[in-house]
Coordinates of C-alpha atoms in Angstrom, one line a residue:
X213 CA -56.2 -185.7 -104.8
X214 CA -53.4 -183.1 -105.3
X215 CA -49.9 -184.2 -104.5
X216 CA -49.1 -180.6 -103.4
X217 CA -52.1 -180.5 -101.0
X218 CA -51.1 -183.9 -99.6
X219 CA -47.5 -182.7 -99.0
X220 CA -48.7 -179.5 -97.3
X221 CA -51.1 -181.5 -95.1
X222 CA -48.4 -183.9 -94.2
X223 CA -45.9 -181.2 -93.3
X224 CA -48.6 -179.4 -91.2
X225 CA -49.5 -182.6 -89.4
X226 CA -46.0 -183.8 -88.7
X227 CA -44.2 -180.5 -87.9
X228 CA -43.1 -179.7 -84.3
X229 CA -41.9 -176.4 -82.8
X230 CA -38.2 -177.5 -83.0
X231 CA -38.6 -177.7 -86.8
X232 CA -39.0 -173.9 -87.0
X233 CA -36.2 -171.5 -87.5
X234 CA -35.6 -168.9 -84.8
X235 CA -36.9 -166.3 -87.3
X236 CA -40.1 -168.2 -87.9
X237 CA -40.7 -168.7 -84.2
X238 CA -40.1 -165.0 -83.5
X239 CA -42.4 -163.9 -86.4
X240 CA -45.2 -166.1 -85.1
X241 CA -44.8 -164.9 -81.6
X242 CA -44.8 -161.2 -82.7
X243 CA -47.8 -161.9 -84.9
X244 CA -49.8 -163.4 -82.0
X245 CA -48.8 -160.5 -79.8
X246 CA -49.7 -157.8 -82.3
X247 CA -53.0 -159.3 -83.4
X248 CA -54.2 -160.0 -79.8
X249 CA -53.0 -156.6 -78.6
X250 CA -55.0 -154.9 -81.4
X251 CA -57.9 -157.1 -80.5
X252 CA -57.7 -156.0 -76.9
X253 CA -58.1 -152.4 -77.9
X254 CA -61.4 -153.1 -79.8
X255 CA -63.6 -151.3 -77.4
X256 CA -62.2 -148.0 -78.4
X257 CA -63.3 -148.4 -82.0
X258 CA -67.0 -147.7 -82.6
X259 CA -67.3 -150.3 -85.4
X260 CA -65.9 -153.1 -83.2
X261 CA -68.1 -151.9 -80.2
X262 CA -71.2 -152.2 -82.4
X263 CA -70.1 -155.6 -83.7
X264 CA -69.5 -156.7 -80.2
X265 CA -73.0 -155.6 -79.1
X266 CA -74.7 -157.3 -82.1
X267 CA -72.7 -160.5 -82.1
X268 CA -72.3 -161.3 -78.4
X269 CA -74.4 -164.3 -77.3
X270 CA -74.8 -164.4 -73.6
X271 CA -76.5 -167.8 -73.9
X272 CA -73.8 -169.3 -76.1
X273 CA -72.6 -172.7 -75.1
X274 CA -69.1 -172.3 -76.2
X275 CA -67.1 -169.6 -74.4
X276 CA -64.3 -168.1 -76.4
X277 CA -62.3 -165.5 -74.6
X278 CA -61.7 -163.0 -77.4
X279 CA -59.4 -160.4 -76.0
X280 CA -61.4 -157.4 -74.8
X281 CA -64.7 -157.6 -73.1
X282 CA -65.4 -161.0 -71.5
X283 CA -68.4 -162.3 -73.4
X284 CA -69.6 -165.6 -74.9
X285 CA -69.1 -166.0 -78.6
X286 CA -69.5 -168.9 -81.0
X287 CA -66.0 -169.6 -82.4
X288 CA -66.5 -168.0 -85.8
X289 CA -67.7 -164.8 -84.2
X290 CA -64.7 -164.6 -81.9
X291 CA -62.4 -165.1 -84.8
X292 CA -64.3 -162.4 -86.8
X293 CA -64.0 -159.9 -84.0
X294 CA -60.3 -160.4 -83.4
X295 CA -59.5 -160.4 -87.1
X296 CA -61.6 -157.2 -87.7
X297 CA -60.0 -155.4 -84.8
X298 CA -56.5 -156.3 -86.1
X299 CA -57.4 -155.3 -89.7
X300 CA -58.5 -151.9 -88.5
X301 CA -55.1 -151.3 -87.1
X302 CA -53.2 -152.8 -90.0
X303 CA -54.7 -151.3 -93.2
X304 CA -51.5 -149.6 -94.4
X305 CA -49.2 -152.5 -93.9
X306 CA -47.9 -155.0 -96.4
X307 CA -49.4 -158.4 -97.2
X308 CA -47.3 -160.3 -94.6
X309 CA -48.4 -157.9 -91.8
X310 CA -52.1 -157.8 -92.9
X311 CA -52.5 -161.6 -93.3
X312 CA -51.4 -162.3 -89.7
X313 CA -54.8 -161.2 -88.4
X314 CA -56.5 -163.6 -90.9
X315 CA -54.2 -166.4 -89.7
X316 CA -53.9 -165.7 -85.9
X317 CA -57.6 -165.1 -85.1
X318 CA -58.9 -168.5 -86.1
X319 CA -55.8 -170.3 -84.8
X320 CA -56.3 -168.5 -81.4
X321 CA -59.9 -169.7 -81.3
X322 CA -59.1 -173.2 -82.4
X323 CA -56.4 -173.3 -79.6
X324 CA -59.1 -172.5 -77.1
X325 CA -61.3 -175.3 -78.4
X326 CA -58.6 -177.9 -78.1
X327 CA -55.8 -179.1 -75.9
X328 CA -53.4 -176.8 -77.8
X329 CA -50.2 -175.8 -75.9
X330 CA -48.5 -172.4 -76.4
X331 CA -45.8 -174.1 -78.5
X332 CA -48.4 -175.7 -80.7
X333 CA -50.1 -172.3 -81.2
X334 CA -46.8 -170.7 -82.2
X335 CA -46.2 -173.6 -84.6
X336 CA -49.7 -173.3 -86.0
X337 CA -49.3 -169.5 -86.6
X338 CA -45.9 -169.9 -88.1
X339 CA -47.1 -172.6 -90.5
X340 CA -50.2 -170.7 -91.4
X341 CA -48.3 -167.5 -92.1
X342 CA -45.8 -169.3 -94.2
X343 CA -48.4 -171.1 -96.3
X344 CA -50.3 -167.9 -96.8
X345 CA -47.2 -166.2 -98.0
X346 CA -46.3 -169.0 -100.4
X347 CA -49.9 -169.1 -101.7
X348 CA -49.7 -165.4 -102.4
X349 CA -46.5 -165.8 -104.3
X350 CA -48.0 -168.7 -106.3
X351 CA -51.1 -166.6 -107.2
X352 CA -49.1 -163.6 -108.2
X353 CA -50.2 -160.2 -109.1
X354 CA -52.6 -161.5 -111.8
X355 CA -54.9 -162.8 -109.0
X356 CA -55.3 -159.3 -107.6
X357 CA -55.6 -157.8 -111.2
X358 CA -58.6 -160.1 -111.7
X359 CA -60.3 -158.5 -108.7
X360 CA -59.5 -161.0 -106.0
X361 CA -58.2 -160.0 -102.6
X362 CA -54.8 -161.8 -101.9
X363 CA -55.3 -161.5 -98.1
X364 CA -58.7 -163.1 -98.4
X365 CA -57.6 -165.9 -100.7
X366 CA -54.1 -166.7 -99.4
X367 CA -55.1 -165.8 -95.8
X368 CA -58.0 -168.3 -95.8
X369 CA -55.7 -171.1 -96.8
X370 CA -53.1 -170.1 -94.2
X371 CA -55.8 -169.7 -91.6
X372 CA -57.1 -173.2 -92.4
X373 CA -53.6 -174.6 -91.9
X374 CA -53.1 -172.8 -88.6
X375 CA -56.5 -173.7 -87.2
X376 CA -56.0 -177.4 -88.2
X377 CA -52.6 -177.5 -86.5
X378 CA -54.0 -175.8 -83.4
X379 CA -56.8 -178.4 -83.3
X380 CA -54.3 -181.2 -83.6
X381 CA -55.8 -182.5 -86.9
X382 CA -54.2 -185.4 -88.7
X383 CA -52.9 -185.1 -92.3
X384 CA -56.2 -186.4 -93.8
X385 CA -58.3 -183.9 -91.9
X386 CA -55.9 -181.1 -92.8
X387 CA -56.0 -182.2 -96.5
X388 CA -59.8 -182.1 -96.5
X389 CA -59.9 -178.7 -94.7
X390 CA -57.5 -177.2 -97.2
X391 CA -59.6 -178.6 -100.1
X392 CA -62.7 -176.8 -98.7
X393 CA -60.8 -173.6 -98.0
X394 CA -59.2 -173.4 -101.5
X395 CA -62.5 -173.8 -103.2
X396 CA -64.3 -171.1 -101.3

């Protein structure tokens, strides 16, 4: 078991909103607002409209209110639609702006599946974005030069952190989830 992963999991499980700097809170709030606003506009894009028609499950047993049309989605599909809509609006932005859709969408869905408060969701997004950024820095340019997508790699790890915090997972659960995410 990695000491670094244990430390990350412990920080994620024990952090509270008051631990965040004002800048981190503001960034997380802006990220939530931007991604969910872009997601709300998805009906105007033909790709998102087609995905919506194909992926909507009117008999789904889990209702996730993905911004936009009120439909029933399984959680993974809701996250996919929100993140895709956000990515369409953010293609020219830098890593930090692009990774927010990857982090926010699954955190938003996880929050709806749990007893997550608004403060916990902001905390989850802040921690997830920070972990994604630090993962990107650790991977460096060589990662992209080998053909890997930094948003896909670092974003997946940040999204796992954010979702785990939104779900209220403990350090062991977060550690295990990060282990799975980092090997995908």
